[in-house]
Tab-separated table of C-alpha atoms in Angstrom:
chain	number	residue	atom	x	y	z
T	1	UNK	CA	-74.538	-20.834	0.507
T	2	UNK	CA	-75.336	-20.270	4.095
T	3	UNK	CA	-74.814	-16.980	5.909
T	4	UNK	CA	-71.493	-17.946	7.508
T	5	UNK	CA	-70.049	-18.991	4.150
T	6	UNK	CA	-71.263	-15.754	2.573
T	7	UNK	CA	-69.496	-13.729	5.316
T	8	UNK	CA	-66.308	-15.708	4.729
T	9	UNK	CA	-66.519	-15.221	0.934
T	10	UNK	CA	-67.137	-11.479	1.464
T	11	UNK	CA	-64.125	-11.226	3.791
T	12	UNK	CA	-61.899	-13.086	1.303
T	13	UNK	CA	-63.058	-10.769	-1.483
T	14	UNK	CA	-62.470	-7.716	0.728
T	15	UNK	CA	-58.888	-8.729	1.444
T	16	UNK	CA	-57.889	-10.263	-1.902
T	17	UNK	CA	-60.359	-8.929	-4.493
T	18	UNK	CA	-60.764	-12.514	-5.717
T	19	UNK	CA	-64.350	-13.621	-6.203
T	20	UNK	CA	-65.045	-17.163	-5.046
T	21	UNK	CA	-66.789	-18.989	-7.873
T	22	UNK	CA	-69.398	-21.532	-6.842
T	23	UNK	CA	-68.604	-23.882	-9.728
T	24	UNK	CA	-64.849	-24.072	-8.794
T	25	UNK	CA	-64.349	-22.800	-5.229
T	26	UNK	CA	-61.010	-24.651	-4.794
T	27	UNK	CA	-59.370	-22.771	-7.657
T	28	UNK	CA	-60.830	-19.504	-6.402
T	29	UNK	CA	-59.538	-20.147	-2.883
T	30	UNK	CA	-56.130	-21.099	-4.313
T	31	UNK	CA	-55.995	-17.782	-6.205
T	32	UNK	CA	-57.034	-15.891	-3.074
T	33	UNK	CA	-54.321	-17.718	-1.145
T	34	UNK	CA	-51.723	-16.742	-3.790
T	35	UNK	CA	-52.830	-13.117	-3.580
T	36	UNK	CA	-52.410	-13.190	0.218
T	37	UNK	CA	-49.013	-14.880	-0.099
T	38	UNK	CA	-47.881	-12.222	-2.607
T	39	UNK	CA	-49.069	-9.412	-0.328
T	40	UNK	CA	-47.307	-10.984	2.682
T	41	UNK	CA	-44.177	-11.451	0.595
T	42	UNK	CA	-44.277	-7.792	-0.441
T	43	UNK	CA	-44.855	-6.741	3.167
T	44	UNK	CA	-41.981	-8.951	4.293
T	45	UNK	CA	-39.754	-7.487	1.584
T	46	UNK	CA	-40.678	-3.960	2.709
T	47	UNK	CA	-39.929	-4.874	6.327
T	48	UNK	CA	-36.587	-6.371	5.318
T	49	UNK	CA	-35.692	-3.200	3.397
T	50	UNK	CA	-36.624	-1.070	6.403
T	51	UNK	CA	-34.567	-3.291	8.697
T	52	UNK	CA	-31.639	-3.145	6.276
T	53	UNK	CA	-31.860	0.655	6.177
T	54	UNK	CA	-32.005	0.797	9.983
T	55	UNK	CA	-28.959	-1.471	10.247
T	56	UNK	CA	-27.133	0.678	7.672
T	57	UNK	CA	-27.958	3.801	9.693
T	58	UNK	CA	-26.745	2.136	12.898
T	59	UNK	CA	-23.498	1.092	11.190
T	60	UNK	CA	-23.031	4.635	9.880
T	61	UNK	CA	-23.637	6.112	13.338
T	62	UNK	CA	-21.219	3.606	14.885
T	63	UNK	CA	-18.632	4.372	12.199
T	64	UNK	CA	-19.033	8.127	12.716
T	65	UNK	CA	-18.688	7.755	16.485
T	66	UNK	CA	-15.671	5.521	16.026
T	67	UNK	CA	-14.074	8.066	13.709
T	68	UNK	CA	-14.816	10.843	16.185
T	69	UNK	CA	-13.353	8.853	19.073
T	70	UNK	CA	-10.313	7.977	16.985
T	71	UNK	CA	-9.865	11.636	16.130
T	72	UNK	CA	-10.211	12.651	19.786
T	73	UNK	CA	-7.736	9.977	20.861
T	74	UNK	CA	-5.267	11.077	18.170
T	75	UNK	CA	-5.595	14.666	19.374
T	76	UNK	CA	-5.037	13.608	22.995
T	77	UNK	CA	-1.988	11.568	21.994
T	78	UNK	CA	-0.651	14.502	19.969
T	79	UNK	CA	-1.170	16.855	22.929
T	80	UNK	CA	0.517	14.363	25.229
T	81	UNK	CA	3.512	14.087	22.903
T	82	UNK	CA	3.740	17.872	22.617
T	83	UNK	CA	3.631	18.316	26.393
T	84	UNK	CA	6.259	15.579	26.816
T	85	UNK	CA	8.514	17.296	24.282
T	86	UNK	CA	8.036	20.626	26.066
T	87	UNK	CA	8.890	19.013	29.406
T	88	UNK	CA	12.004	17.407	27.916
T	89	UNK	CA	13.024	20.735	26.387
T	90	UNK	CA	12.497	22.494	29.728
T	91	UNK	CA	14.586	19.847	31.490
T	92	UNK	CA	17.363	20.279	28.907
T	93	UNK	CA	17.209	24.057	29.351
T	94	UNK	CA	17.344	23.659	33.122
T	95	UNK	CA	20.303	21.277	32.834
T	96	UNK	CA	22.101	23.734	30.516
T	97	UNK	CA	21.397	26.575	32.921
T	98	UNK	CA	22.789	24.538	35.803
T	99	UNK	CA	25.820	23.584	33.702
T	100	UNK	CA	26.397	27.228	32.705
T	101	UNK	CA	26.003	28.282	36.329
T	102	UNK	CA	28.492	25.638	37.423
T	103	UNK	CA	30.952	26.690	34.685
T	104	UNK	CA	30.486	30.334	35.669
T	105	UNK	CA	31.340	29.530	39.296
T	106	UNK	CA	34.413	27.572	38.204
T	107	UNK	CA	35.548	30.429	35.957
T	108	UNK	CA	34.943	32.890	38.779
T	109	UNK	CA	36.951	30.741	41.193
T	110	UNK	CA	39.717	30.322	38.622
T	111	UNK	CA	39.876	34.061	37.931
T	112	UNK	CA	40.032	34.700	41.677
T	113	UNK	CA	42.928	32.231	41.944
T	114	UNK	CA	44.700	33.925	39.001
T	115	UNK	CA	44.131	37.314	40.648
T	116	UNK	CA	45.543	36.013	43.938
T	117	UNK	CA	48.465	34.412	42.079
T	118	UNK	CA	49.214	37.746	40.383
T	119	UNK	CA	48.972	39.573	43.744
T	120	UNK	CA	51.272	37.075	45.411
T	121	UNK	CA	53.724	37.357	42.511
T	122	UNK	CA	53.592	41.165	42.680
T	123	UNK	CA	54.161	40.984	46.417
T	124	UNK	CA	57.111	38.636	45.911
T	125	UNK	CA	58.520	40.844	43.146
T	126	UNK	CA	58.064	43.882	45.389
T	127	UNK	CA	59.852	42.107	48.233
T	128	UNK	CA	62.683	41.074	45.929
T	129	UNK	CA	63.035	44.639	44.672
T	130	UNK	CA	62.900	45.952	48.238
T	131	UNK	CA	65.586	43.485	49.338
T	132	UNK	CA	67.777	44.282	46.337
T	133	UNK	CA	67.563	48.033	46.979
T	134	UNK	CA	68.614	47.676	50.617
């Protein structure tokens, strides 16, 4: 073997630990090739597992963020509903207060009219009594 071939055989042995036999170099090279293919396959499998794990982590992060956002949105909606209910309750209370105030004014006016009616009747009765006495 020449020097270049010896370097190549040494490199193949270094990478594959397969010794190239001079009596059947084709079989030896085929075995070395199979060893390299197996190593590449294992490396590819490892890379695929790593990629799968990375994708799983990304999905988990996305799911967690989605759950967090959903929770935040639910809380905002709940707060919005609560504030709307409070506003409606305040409006009802205000309307009741206005209604009570209006009823109070009407009752006050009515009682004033009854008071005036009683005064007028007392005046009329007094006049009738005065006229009957004289």
